[in-house]
Amino acid sequence: MIEAQETELMGSLKLTSQILRYVTNYLQDHGFLQMLPVMLGRSTDPLGPDPNSSILKTIEVEYLGTTMRTMNSMILHKQVAVRDVGRIFILSPNIRLEKADRKASGRHLFEFTQADFEIPYGKMKDVFSLMEGLLVGLTSHIGAEGIRKVDGEPFAFKGPFRVYSTHELEERYGEDWEYKASMDHDQPFWATCHRREFYDREDLENPGHYLNYDLIYPFGVGEALSGAEREYDYQRIRTRMGKDKLAMDIYASYLEEARKGFVPSAGGGFGVERLTRFLRGAAHIGDVQLFRRVPGEVPGI
Ligand code: ASN
């Protein structure tokens, strides 16, 4: 039994290593500079208002008189970096202290790594084709060993992926569309137009609609990536933050950067463990982590 578990974990780790090598090469070959991650910041992603977000709190530490926060995501730093250095990506460790009931989703961890990238002057379609190329290339590259089987064949991504708006999905599958729509597909699909964080750009020609997207894995596995074209204009950022009733003092250093001027950009981030779990066909995302970080479970070492 112990041996079987070790083999399973070893298989997951081997796949994660292959994914990391492939993603790093792919993004570097597509002109992205790899940044080392930021782990503490004066500002971090508020992760909301988003009905899908359920974090209990963001960790804050006082350091030499300044309050620092652990990264929920590096989105705010990405907007600065993409202005200053162009195409960038980060293998970014994120801490999200999710409620215990998130264990049941099978895809939440309280500590994970996301491959997070940003494209200056990018549009939604640039992110779609970048990700489709990445995923299709990945499964043609990694071979069949230890990969989930579909109809007796190892799963292979096939693009381009279908694109739906959340309005269409709600109409077809109801408000809780994600799981049902995911079960109804055998390739990932894009879901655009979510009302969520201030940094996702509102479509000014179509107010109340948003130029953002999730990529959803099939077979009931659910969210793979989230991203957007960004709000880059200082006044628009302030207005959106005001609507979300965010505590402006937490974002003072970010707003200073925004006042200097951001460039328009688009990007996204996908969870590395989620990709491993999807390709392995593992029942729970914690099963592919050597050191499980599952909400509601007391971790080992
Ligand atoms: N990485 C995501 C993005 O680029 C943000 C997030 O993880 N909340 O939009």
PDB file of C-alpha atoms and ligand atoms in Angstrom:
ATOM      1  CA  MET A   1       0.000   0.000   0.000  1.00  0.00           C
ATOM      2  CA  ILE A   2       2.715   2.448   1.001  1.00  0.00           C
ATOM      3  CA  GLU A   3       4.699   1.411  -2.048  1.00  0.00           C
ATOM      4  CA  ALA A   4       1.703   2.002  -4.335  1.00  0.00           C
ATOM      5  CA  GLN A   5       1.238   5.485  -2.877  1.00  0.00           C
ATOM      6  CA  GLU A   6       4.891   6.286  -3.350  1.00  0.00           C
ATOM      7  CA  THR A   7       4.692   5.218  -6.979  1.00  0.00           C
ATOM      8  CA  GLU A   8       1.641   7.395  -7.547  1.00  0.00           C
ATOM      9  CA  LEU A   9       3.337  10.406  -5.974  1.00  0.00           C
ATOM     10  CA  MET A  10       6.546   9.780  -7.867  1.00  0.00           C
ATOM     11  CA  GLY A  11       4.559   9.686 -11.125  1.00  0.00           C
ATOM     12  CA  SER A  12       2.931  13.000 -10.252  1.00  0.00           C
ATOM     13  CA  LEU A  13       6.271  14.565  -9.405  1.00  0.00           C
ATOM     14  CA  LYS A  14       7.826  13.356 -12.630  1.00  0.00           C
ATOM     15  CA  LEU A  15       4.936  14.869 -14.566  1.00  0.00           C
ATOM     16  CA  THR A  16       5.178  18.156 -12.627  1.00  0.00           C
ATOM     17  CA  SER A  17       8.894  18.306 -13.459  1.00  0.00           C
ATOM     18  CA  GLN A  18       8.135  17.780 -17.145  1.00  0.00           C
ATOM     19  CA  ILE A  19       5.421  20.443 -17.035  1.00  0.00           C
ATOM     20  CA  LEU A  20       7.753  22.955 -15.376  1.00  0.00           C
ATOM     21  CA  ARG A  21      10.498  22.338 -17.913  1.00  0.00           C
ATOM     22  CA  TYR A  22       8.071  22.561 -20.828  1.00  0.00           C
ATOM     23  CA  VAL A  23       6.281  25.705 -19.590  1.00  0.00           C
ATOM     24  CA  THR A  24       9.567  27.474 -18.849  1.00  0.00           C
ATOM     25  CA  ASN A  25      10.991  26.684 -22.285  1.00  0.00           C
ATOM     26  CA  TYR A  26       7.744  27.489 -24.090  1.00  0.00           C
ATOM     27  CA  LEU A  27       7.306  30.886 -22.482  1.00  0.00           C
ATOM     28  CA  GLN A  28      10.981  31.814 -22.809  1.00  0.00           C
ATOM     29  CA  ASP A  29      10.837  30.762 -26.485  1.00  0.00           C
ATOM     30  CA  HIS A  30       7.824  33.044 -26.914  1.00  0.00           C
ATOM     31  CA  GLY A  31       9.759  36.079 -25.735  1.00  0.00           C
ATOM     32  CA  PHE A  32       8.841  36.070 -22.035  1.00  0.00           C
ATOM     33  CA  LEU A  33      11.432  36.923 -19.414  1.00  0.00           C
ATOM     34  CA  GLN A  34      11.182  34.761 -16.323  1.00  0.00           C
ATOM     35  CA  MET A  35      11.031  36.784 -13.120  1.00  0.00           C
ATOM     36  CA  LEU A  36      11.700  35.391  -9.690  1.00  0.00           C
ATOM     37  CA  PRO A  37       8.620  35.547  -7.490  1.00  0.00           C
ATOM     38  CA  VAL A  38       7.678  38.251  -5.027  1.00  0.00           C
ATOM     39  CA  MET A  39       6.414  36.659  -1.809  1.00  0.00           C
ATOM     40  CA  LEU A  40       5.692  39.627   0.470  1.00  0.00           C
ATOM     41  CA  GLY A  41       4.207  42.893  -0.752  1.00  0.00           C
ATOM     42  CA  ARG A  42       2.582  45.996   0.675  1.00  0.00           C
ATOM     43  CA  SER A  43      -0.292  45.284  -1.709  1.00  0.00           C
ATOM     44  CA  THR A  44      -1.568  41.975  -3.012  1.00  0.00           C
ATOM     45  CA  ASP A  45      -4.520  40.681  -5.030  1.00  0.00           C
ATOM     46  CA  PRO A  46      -7.764  41.340  -3.061  1.00  0.00           C
ATOM     47  CA  LEU A  47      -9.313  38.194  -4.617  1.00  0.00           C
ATOM     48  CA  GLY A  48     -12.710  39.738  -4.771  1.00  0.00           C
ATOM     49  CA  PRO A  49     -15.395  40.610  -4.793  1.00  0.00           C
ATOM     50  CA  ASP A  50     -15.679  37.185  -6.435  1.00  0.00           C
ATOM     51  CA  PRO A  51     -18.385  34.699  -5.507  1.00  0.00           C
ATOM     52  CA  ASN A  52     -15.848  31.920  -6.114  1.00  0.00           C
ATOM     53  CA  SER A  53     -13.312  33.277  -3.665  1.00  0.00           C
ATOM     54  CA  SER A  54     -13.492  31.988  -0.120  1.00  0.00           C
ATOM     55  CA  ILE A  55     -10.283  32.940   1.620  1.00  0.00           C
ATOM     56  CA  LEU A  56     -10.513  33.427   5.372  1.00  0.00           C
ATOM     57  CA  LYS A  57      -7.823  36.116   5.503  1.00  0.00           C
ATOM     58  CA  THR A  58      -4.634  37.389   3.920  1.00  0.00           C
ATOM     59  CA  ILE A  59      -1.572  36.909   6.103  1.00  0.00           C
ATOM     60  CA  GLU A  60      -0.140  40.224   7.298  1.00  0.00           C
ATOM     61  CA  VAL A  61       3.209  40.688   8.985  1.00  0.00           C
ATOM     62  CA  GLU A  62       4.709  43.796  10.485  1.00  0.00           C
ATOM     63  CA  TYR A  63       8.235  44.227   9.264  1.00  0.00           C
ATOM     64  CA  LEU A  64      10.262  47.204  10.451  1.00  0.00           C
ATOM     65  CA  GLY A  65       7.155  49.323  10.826  1.00  0.00           C
ATOM     66  CA  THR A  66       5.582  48.379   7.477  1.00  0.00           C
ATOM     67  CA  THR A  67       2.680  45.976   7.033  1.00  0.00           C
ATOM     68  CA  MET A  68       3.524  43.346   4.417  1.00  0.00           C
ATOM     69  CA  ARG A  69       1.165  40.745   2.948  1.00  0.00           C
ATOM     70  CA  THR A  70       1.775  37.307   1.511  1.00  0.00           C
ATOM     71  CA  MET A  71       0.900  36.920  -2.157  1.00  0.00           C
ATOM     72  CA  ASN A  72      -2.631  35.883  -3.047  1.00  0.00           C
ATOM     73  CA  SER A  73      -1.355  36.412  -6.571  1.00  0.00           C
ATOM     74  CA  MET A  74       1.229  38.669  -8.192  1.00  0.00           C
ATOM     75  CA  ILE A  75      -1.284  40.449 -10.452  1.00  0.00           C
ATOM     76  CA  LEU A  76      -0.511  43.922  -9.082  1.00  0.00           C
ATOM     77  CA  HIS A  77       3.233  43.373  -9.425  1.00  0.00           C
ATOM     78  CA  LYS A  78       2.700  42.013 -12.944  1.00  0.00           C
ATOM     79  CA  GLN A  79       1.166  45.325 -14.052  1.00  0.00           C
ATOM     80  CA  VAL A  80       4.292  47.157 -12.872  1.00  0.00           C
ATOM     81  CA  ALA A  81       6.664  44.558 -14.339  1.00  0.00           C
ATOM     82  CA  VAL A  82       4.963  44.408 -17.748  1.00  0.00           C
ATOM     83  CA  ARG A  83       5.294  48.192 -18.025  1.00  0.00           C
ATOM     84  CA  ASP A  84       8.938  48.168 -16.994  1.00  0.00           C
ATOM     85  CA  VAL A  85      10.318  45.046 -18.733  1.00  0.00           C
ATOM     86  CA  GLY A  86       7.706  43.751 -21.233  1.00  0.00           C
ATOM     87  CA  ARG A  87       6.584  40.112 -21.531  1.00  0.00           C
ATOM     88  CA  ILE A  88       7.137  38.397 -18.199  1.00  0.00           C
ATOM     89  CA  PHE A  89       6.225  35.200 -16.403  1.00  0.00           C
ATOM     90  CA  ILE A  90       6.705  33.899 -12.908  1.00  0.00           C
ATOM     91  CA  LEU A  91       6.370  30.492 -11.274  1.00  0.00           C
ATOM     92  CA  SER A  92       4.644  32.195  -8.406  1.00  0.00           C
ATOM     93  CA  PRO A  93       3.980  30.624  -4.984  1.00  0.00           C
ATOM     94  CA  ASN A  94       0.595  31.795  -3.718  1.00  0.00           C
ATOM     95  CA  ILE A  95      -0.911  31.381  -0.264  1.00  0.00           C
ATOM     96  CA  ARG A  96      -4.701  31.406  -0.058  1.00  0.00           C
ATOM     97  CA  LEU A  97      -6.156  30.416   3.282  1.00  0.00           C
ATOM     98  CA  GLU A  98      -9.336  28.870   1.921  1.00  0.00           C
ATOM     99  CA  LYS A  99     -12.255  27.780   4.103  1.00  0.00           C
ATOM    100  CA  ALA A 100     -12.164  24.116   5.163  1.00  0.00           C
ATOM    101  CA  ASP A 101     -15.138  23.194   2.967  1.00  0.00           C
ATOM    102  CA  ARG A 102     -13.055  23.916  -0.126  1.00  0.00           C
ATOM    103  CA  LYS A 103     -11.478  20.502   0.375  1.00  0.00           C
ATOM    104  CA  ALA A 104     -14.593  19.034  -1.267  1.00  0.00           C
ATOM    105  CA  SER A 105     -13.962  20.851  -4.559  1.00  0.00           C
ATOM    106  CA  GLY A 106     -10.982  18.571  -5.249  1.00  0.00           C
ATOM    107  CA  ARG A 107      -9.103  21.506  -6.802  1.00  0.00           C
ATOM    108  CA  HIS A 108      -8.285  23.935  -3.973  1.00  0.00           C
ATOM    109  CA  LEU A 109      -5.031  24.151  -2.040  1.00  0.00           C
ATOM    110  CA  PHE A 110      -4.044  26.709   0.562  1.00  0.00           C
ATOM    111  CA  GLU A 111      -0.552  26.846  -0.901  1.00  0.00           C
ATOM    112  CA  PHE A 112       0.147  26.318  -4.594  1.00  0.00           C
ATOM    113  CA  THR A 113       2.198  27.562  -7.523  1.00  0.00           C
ATOM    114  CA  GLN A 114       0.753  29.395 -10.476  1.00  0.00           C
ATOM    115  CA  ALA A 115       2.444  29.986 -13.796  1.00  0.00           C
ATOM    116  CA  ASP A 116       1.564  33.666 -14.103  1.00  0.00           C
ATOM    117  CA  PHE A 117       2.255  35.672 -17.277  1.00  0.00           C
ATOM    118  CA  GLU A 118       1.487  39.085 -18.760  1.00  0.00           C
ATOM    119  CA  ILE A 119       1.668  40.467 -22.314  1.00  0.00           C
ATOM    120  CA  PRO A 120       2.107  44.211 -22.910  1.00  0.00           C
ATOM    121  CA  TYR A 121      -0.526  45.534 -25.345  1.00  0.00           C
ATOM    122  CA  GLY A 122      -1.948  42.008 -25.404  1.00  0.00           C
ATOM    123  CA  LYS A 123      -5.582  41.145 -26.066  1.00  0.00           C
ATOM    124  CA  MET A 124      -7.770  38.257 -25.046  1.00  0.00           C
ATOM    125  CA  LYS A 125      -7.123  36.411 -28.311  1.00  0.00           C
ATOM    126  CA  ASP A 126      -3.332  36.584 -27.739  1.00  0.00           C
ATOM    127  CA  VAL A 127      -3.741  34.798 -24.411  1.00  0.00           C
ATOM    128  CA  PHE A 128      -6.070  32.215 -25.975  1.00  0.00           C
ATOM    129  CA  SER A 129      -3.615  31.274 -28.718  1.00  0.00           C
ATOM    130  CA  LEU A 130      -0.608  31.330 -26.368  1.00  0.00           C
ATOM    131  CA  MET A 131      -2.323  28.924 -23.942  1.00  0.00           C
ATOM    132  CA  GLU A 132      -3.702  26.672 -26.666  1.00  0.00           C
ATOM    133  CA  GLY A 133      -0.213  26.373 -28.158  1.00  0.00           C
ATOM    134  CA  LEU A 134       1.235  25.661 -24.735  1.00  0.00           C
ATOM    135  CA  LEU A 135      -1.224  22.920 -23.791  1.00  0.00           C
ATOM    136  CA  VAL A 136      -1.343  21.217 -27.206  1.00  0.00           C
ATOM    137  CA  GLY A 137       2.462  21.275 -27.336  1.00  0.00           C
ATOM    138  CA  LEU A 138       2.698  19.933 -23.793  1.00  0.00           C
ATOM    139  CA  THR A 139       0.700  16.755 -24.375  1.00  0.00           C
ATOM    140  CA  SER A 140       2.403  16.060 -27.679  1.00  0.00           C
ATOM    141  CA  HIS A 141       5.734  16.442 -25.904  1.00  0.00           C
ATOM    142  CA  ILE A 142       5.358  14.521 -22.639  1.00  0.00           C
ATOM    143  CA  GLY A 143       4.438  11.060 -23.883  1.00  0.00           C
ATOM    144  CA  ALA A 144       1.769   8.685 -22.662  1.00  0.00           C
ATOM    145  CA  GLU A 145       3.155   7.322 -19.407  1.00  0.00           C
ATOM    146  CA  GLY A 146       0.994   8.116 -16.372  1.00  0.00           C
ATOM    147  CA  ILE A 147      -1.429  10.324 -18.339  1.00  0.00           C
ATOM    148  CA  ARG A 148      -5.220   9.996 -17.913  1.00  0.00           C
ATOM    149  CA  LYS A 149      -6.797   7.780 -20.529  1.00  0.00           C
ATOM    150  CA  VAL A 150      -9.878   8.738 -22.522  1.00  0.00           C
ATOM    151  CA  ASP A 151     -11.473   5.937 -24.561  1.00  0.00           C
ATOM    152  CA  GLY A 152      -8.328   3.894 -23.992  1.00  0.00           C
ATOM    153  CA  GLU A 153      -5.995   6.601 -25.367  1.00  0.00           C
ATOM    154  CA  PRO A 154      -3.800   8.992 -23.380  1.00  0.00           C
ATOM    155  CA  PHE A 155      -5.471  12.400 -23.232  1.00  0.00           C
ATOM    156  CA  ALA A 156      -4.145  15.001 -25.693  1.00  0.00           C
ATOM    157  CA  PHE A 157      -5.158  18.670 -25.786  1.00  0.00           C
ATOM    158  CA  LYS A 158      -6.652  19.716 -29.125  1.00  0.00           C
ATOM    159  CA  GLY A 159      -7.129  23.399 -29.906  1.00  0.00           C
ATOM    160  CA  PRO A 160      -8.538  25.847 -30.590  1.00  0.00           C
ATOM    161  CA  PHE A 161     -10.745  25.607 -27.526  1.00  0.00           C
ATOM    162  CA  ARG A 162     -14.380  26.719 -27.687  1.00  0.00           C
ATOM    163  CA  VAL A 163     -15.251  30.157 -26.319  1.00  0.00           C
ATOM    164  CA  TYR A 164     -18.462  30.894 -24.397  1.00  0.00           C
ATOM    165  CA  SER A 165     -19.588  33.850 -22.348  1.00  0.00           C
ATOM    166  CA  THR A 166     -20.687  33.217 -18.769  1.00  0.00           C
ATOM    167  CA  HIS A 167     -24.135  34.484 -19.836  1.00  0.00           C
ATOM    168  CA  GLU A 168     -24.442  31.685 -22.396  1.00  0.00           C
ATOM    169  CA  LEU A 169     -23.185  29.135 -19.887  1.00  0.00           C
ATOM    170  CA  GLU A 170     -25.642  30.296 -17.232  1.00  0.00           C
ATOM    171  CA  GLU A 171     -28.476  30.064 -19.698  1.00  0.00           C
ATOM    172  CA  ARG A 172     -27.534  26.543 -20.700  1.00  0.00           C
ATOM    173  CA  TYR A 173     -26.408  25.040 -17.379  1.00  0.00           C
ATOM    174  CA  GLY A 174     -27.812  27.343 -14.686  1.00  0.00           C
ATOM    175  CA  GLU A 175     -26.008  29.602 -12.232  1.00  0.00           C
ATOM    176  CA  ASP A 176     -23.696  26.805 -11.052  1.00  0.00           C
ATOM    177  CA  TRP A 177     -22.568  26.158 -14.599  1.00  0.00           C
ATOM    178  CA  GLU A 178     -18.919  25.311 -14.016  1.00  0.00           C
ATOM    179  CA  TYR A 179     -19.140  21.673 -12.988  1.00  0.00           C
ATOM    180  CA  LYS A 180     -21.976  20.766 -15.365  1.00  0.00           C
ATOM    181  CA  ALA A 181     -20.374  22.490 -18.345  1.00  0.00           C
ATOM    182  CA  SER A 182     -17.030  20.912 -17.500  1.00  0.00           C
ATOM    183  CA  MET A 183     -18.688  17.451 -17.410  1.00  0.00           C
ATOM    184  CA  ASP A 184     -20.246  18.159 -20.780  1.00  0.00           C
ATOM    185  CA  HIS A 185     -16.909  18.746 -22.568  1.00  0.00           C
ATOM    186  CA  ASP A 186     -13.971  16.594 -23.536  1.00  0.00           C
ATOM    187  CA  GLN A 187     -11.578  19.491 -24.225  1.00  0.00           C
ATOM    188  CA  PRO A 188     -11.024  22.672 -22.209  1.00  0.00           C
ATOM    189  CA  PHE A 189     -13.129  25.722 -23.063  1.00  0.00           C
ATOM    190  CA  TRP A 190     -12.938  29.461 -22.400  1.00  0.00           C
ATOM    191  CA  ALA A 191     -15.557  31.242 -20.313  1.00  0.00           C
ATOM    192  CA  THR A 192     -15.463  35.029 -20.796  1.00  0.00           C
ATOM    193  CA  CYS A 193     -17.112  37.944 -18.993  1.00  0.00           C
ATOM    194  CA  HIS A 194     -17.031  37.493 -15.210  1.00  0.00           C
ATOM    195  CA  ARG A 195     -17.879  40.266 -12.761  1.00  0.00           C
ATOM    196  CA  ARG A 196     -14.861  40.189 -10.477  1.00  0.00           C
ATOM    197  CA  GLU A 197     -11.705  42.038  -9.328  1.00  0.00           C
ATOM    198  CA  PHE A 198     -11.092  45.690 -10.236  1.00  0.00           C
ATOM    199  CA  TYR A 199      -8.034  44.934 -12.375  1.00  0.00           C
ATOM    200  CA  ASP A 200     -10.045  42.976 -14.992  1.00  0.00           C
ATOM    201  CA  ARG A 201     -11.044  45.447 -17.699  1.00  0.00           C
ATOM    202  CA  GLU A 202     -14.649  46.434 -18.192  1.00  0.00           C
ATOM    203  CA  ASP A 203     -15.739  46.546 -21.849  1.00  0.00           C
ATOM    204  CA  LEU A 204     -16.394  50.263 -22.195  1.00  0.00           C
ATOM    205  CA  GLU A 205     -18.444  49.715 -25.349  1.00  0.00           C
ATOM    206  CA  ASN A 206     -20.595  47.295 -23.422  1.00  0.00           C
ATOM    207  CA  PRO A 207     -20.696  48.431 -19.756  1.00  0.00           C
ATOM    208  CA  GLY A 208     -21.355  45.665 -17.243  1.00  0.00           C
ATOM    209  CA  HIS A 209     -19.385  43.248 -19.450  1.00  0.00           C
ATOM    210  CA  TYR A 210     -15.804  42.297 -18.741  1.00  0.00           C
ATOM    211  CA  LEU A 211     -12.832  41.427 -20.969  1.00  0.00           C
ATOM    212  CA  ASN A 212     -11.757  38.532 -18.802  1.00  0.00           C
ATOM    213  CA  TYR A 213     -11.763  34.765 -19.047  1.00  0.00           C
ATOM    214  CA  ASP A 214     -11.286  31.462 -17.312  1.00  0.00           C
ATOM    215  CA  LEU A 215     -10.068  28.314 -18.986  1.00  0.00           C
ATOM    216  CA  ILE A 216     -12.103  25.334 -17.761  1.00  0.00           C
ATOM    217  CA  TYR A 217     -10.813  21.759 -17.899  1.00  0.00           C
ATOM    218  CA  PRO A 218     -13.286  19.090 -19.069  1.00  0.00           C
ATOM    219  CA  PHE A 219     -14.501  15.916 -17.254  1.00  0.00           C
ATOM    220  CA  GLY A 220     -15.712  17.881 -14.205  1.00  0.00           C
ATOM    221  CA  VAL A 221     -12.200  19.039 -13.230  1.00  0.00           C
ATOM    222  CA  GLY A 222     -13.079  22.749 -13.606  1.00  0.00           C
ATOM    223  CA  GLU A 223     -10.990  25.910 -13.533  1.00  0.00           C
ATOM    224  CA  ALA A 224      -7.484  25.787 -14.994  1.00  0.00           C
ATOM    225  CA  LEU A 225      -6.609  29.455 -15.568  1.00  0.00           C
ATOM    226  CA  SER A 226      -7.987  32.887 -14.888  1.00  0.00           C
ATOM    227  CA  GLY A 227      -6.950  36.070 -16.607  1.00  0.00           C
ATOM    228  CA  ALA A 228      -8.003  39.256 -18.321  1.00  0.00           C
ATOM    229  CA  GLU A 229      -7.245  42.315 -20.310  1.00  0.00           C
ATOM    230  CA  ARG A 230      -6.452  44.864 -17.600  1.00  0.00           C
ATOM    231  CA  GLU A 231      -7.707  48.148 -16.298  1.00  0.00           C
ATOM    232  CA  TYR A 232      -4.571  50.260 -16.826  1.00  0.00           C
ATOM    233  CA  ASP A 233      -5.916  53.793 -16.582  1.00  0.00           C
ATOM    234  CA  TYR A 234      -5.341  55.371 -13.154  1.00  0.00           C
ATOM    235  CA  GLN A 235      -8.787  56.976 -12.889  1.00  0.00           C
ATOM    236  CA  ARG A 236     -10.570  53.799 -14.024  1.00  0.00           C
ATOM    237  CA  ILE A 237      -8.590  51.777 -11.495  1.00  0.00           C
ATOM    238  CA  ARG A 238      -9.600  54.184  -8.716  1.00  0.00           C
ATOM    239  CA  THR A 239     -13.237  54.097  -9.784  1.00  0.00           C
ATOM    240  CA  ARG A 240     -13.309  50.298  -9.900  1.00  0.00           C
ATOM    241  CA  MET A 241     -11.557  50.022  -6.523  1.00  0.00           C
ATOM    242  CA  GLY A 242     -14.041  52.488  -5.055  1.00  0.00           C
ATOM    243  CA  LYS A 243     -16.979  50.435  -6.369  1.00  0.00           C
ATOM    244  CA  ASP A 244     -15.445  47.369  -4.713  1.00  0.00           C
ATOM    245  CA  LYS A 245     -15.061  49.326  -1.431  1.00  0.00           C
ATOM    246  CA  LEU A 246     -11.409  48.346  -1.113  1.00  0.00           C
ATOM    247  CA  ALA A 247      -9.349  49.886   1.695  1.00  0.00           C
ATOM    248  CA  MET A 248      -7.304  52.355  -0.355  1.00  0.00           C
ATOM    249  CA  ASP A 249      -4.469  52.603   2.204  1.00  0.00           C
ATOM    250  CA  ILE A 250      -3.530  48.959   1.514  1.00  0.00           C
ATOM    251  CA  TYR A 251      -3.137  49.840  -2.177  1.00  0.00           C
ATOM    252  CA  ALA A 252      -1.327  53.184  -1.775  1.00  0.00           C
ATOM    253  CA  SER A 253       1.976  51.926  -3.231  1.00  0.00           C
ATOM    254  CA  TYR A 254       0.152  50.195  -6.121  1.00  0.00           C
ATOM    255  CA  LEU A 255      -1.829  53.368  -6.850  1.00  0.00           C
ATOM    256  CA  GLU A 256       1.405  55.374  -6.935  1.00  0.00           C
ATOM    257  CA  GLU A 257       2.639  53.041  -9.672  1.00  0.00           C
ATOM    258  CA  ALA A 258      -0.693  53.328 -11.516  1.00  0.00           C
ATOM    259  CA  ARG A 259      -0.448  57.129 -11.356  1.00  0.00           C
ATOM    260  CA  LYS A 260       2.948  56.974 -13.076  1.00  0.00           C
ATOM    261  CA  GLY A 261       1.076  55.108 -15.845  1.00  0.00           C
ATOM    262  CA  PHE A 262       0.545  51.469 -16.742  1.00  0.00           C
ATOM    263  CA  VAL A 263       0.562  50.050 -20.269  1.00  0.00           C
ATOM    264  CA  PRO A 264      -2.475  48.132 -21.520  1.00  0.00           C
ATOM    265  CA  SER A 265      -1.858  44.416 -21.075  1.00  0.00           C
ATOM    266  CA  ALA A 266      -3.490  41.006 -20.913  1.00  0.00           C
ATOM    267  CA  GLY A 267      -2.401  37.907 -19.091  1.00  0.00           C
ATOM    268  CA  GLY A 268      -3.397  35.061 -16.883  1.00  0.00           C
ATOM    269  CA  GLY A 269      -2.204  32.431 -14.488  1.00  0.00           C
ATOM    270  CA  PHE A 270      -2.706  28.682 -14.335  1.00  0.00           C
ATOM    271  CA  GLY A 271      -2.157  26.437 -11.355  1.00  0.00           C
ATOM    272  CA  VAL A 272       0.715  24.014 -11.869  1.00  0.00           C
ATOM    273  CA  GLU A 273      -0.748  21.437  -9.452  1.00  0.00           C
ATOM    274  CA  ARG A 274      -4.123  21.713 -11.212  1.00  0.00           C
ATOM    275  CA  LEU A 275      -2.491  20.891 -14.535  1.00  0.00           C
ATOM    276  CA  THR A 276      -0.719  17.897 -13.008  1.00  0.00           C
ATOM    277  CA  ARG A 277      -3.947  16.718 -11.402  1.00  0.00           C
ATOM    278  CA  PHE A 278      -5.866  17.077 -14.659  1.00  0.00           C
ATOM    279  CA  LEU A 279      -3.317  15.167 -16.718  1.00  0.00           C
ATOM    280  CA  ARG A 280      -2.887  12.443 -14.101  1.00  0.00           C
ATOM    281  CA  GLY A 281      -6.640  12.073 -13.681  1.00  0.00           C
ATOM    282  CA  ALA A 282      -6.112  12.252  -9.900  1.00  0.00           C
ATOM    283  CA  ALA A 283      -9.248  12.292  -7.740  1.00  0.00           C
ATOM    284  CA  HIS A 284      -7.997  15.191  -5.572  1.00  0.00           C
ATOM    285  CA  ILE A 285      -5.398  17.879  -6.191  1.00  0.00           C
ATOM    286  CA  GLY A 286      -3.795  17.086  -2.804  1.00  0.00           C
ATOM    287  CA  ASP A 287      -2.929  13.652  -4.208  1.00  0.00           C
ATOM    288  CA  VAL A 288      -0.352  15.174  -6.572  1.00  0.00           C
ATOM    289  CA  GLN A 289       1.403  17.217  -3.854  1.00  0.00           C
ATOM    290  CA  LEU A 290       4.293  15.700  -1.967  1.00  0.00           C
ATOM    291  CA  PHE A 291       3.475  17.962   0.995  1.00  0.00           C
ATOM    292  CA  ARG A 292      -0.323  18.172   0.950  1.00  0.00           C
ATOM    293  CA  ARG A 293      -1.731  21.649   1.510  1.00  0.00           C
ATOM    294  CA  VAL A 294      -5.448  20.862   1.409  1.00  0.00           C
ATOM    295  CA  PRO A 295      -7.953  23.211   3.111  1.00  0.00           C
ATOM    296  CA  GLY A 296      -9.451  21.561   6.178  1.00  0.00           C
ATOM    297  CA  GLU A 297      -6.598  19.044   6.552  1.00  0.00           C
ATOM    298  CA  VAL A 298      -3.913  19.465   9.172  1.00  0.00           C
ATOM    299  CA  PRO A 299      -0.705  19.318   7.133  1.00  0.00           C
ATOM    300  CA  GLY A 300       2.185  17.014   7.932  1.00  0.00           C
ATOM    301  CA  ILE A 301       5.626  18.521   8.169  1.00  0.00           C
TER     302      ILE A 301
HETATM  303  N1  ASN B   1      -3.145  35.326 -12.084  1.00  0.00           N
HETATM  304  C1  ASN B   1      -4.475  35.858 -12.301  1.00  0.00           C
HETATM  305  C2  ASN B   1      -4.450  36.835 -13.462  1.00  0.00           C
HETATM  306  O1  ASN B   1      -3.460  36.970 -14.120  1.00  0.00           O
HETATM  307  C3  ASN B   1      -5.008  36.532 -11.060  1.00  0.00           C
HETATM  308  C4  ASN B   1      -5.269  35.575  -9.919  1.00  0.00           C
HETATM  309  O2  ASN B   1      -4.619  34.580  -9.739  1.00  0.00           O
HETATM  310  N2  ASN B   1      -6.231  35.893  -9.078  1.00  0.00           N
HETATM  311  O3  ASN B   1      -5.481  37.434 -13.742  1.00  0.00           O
END
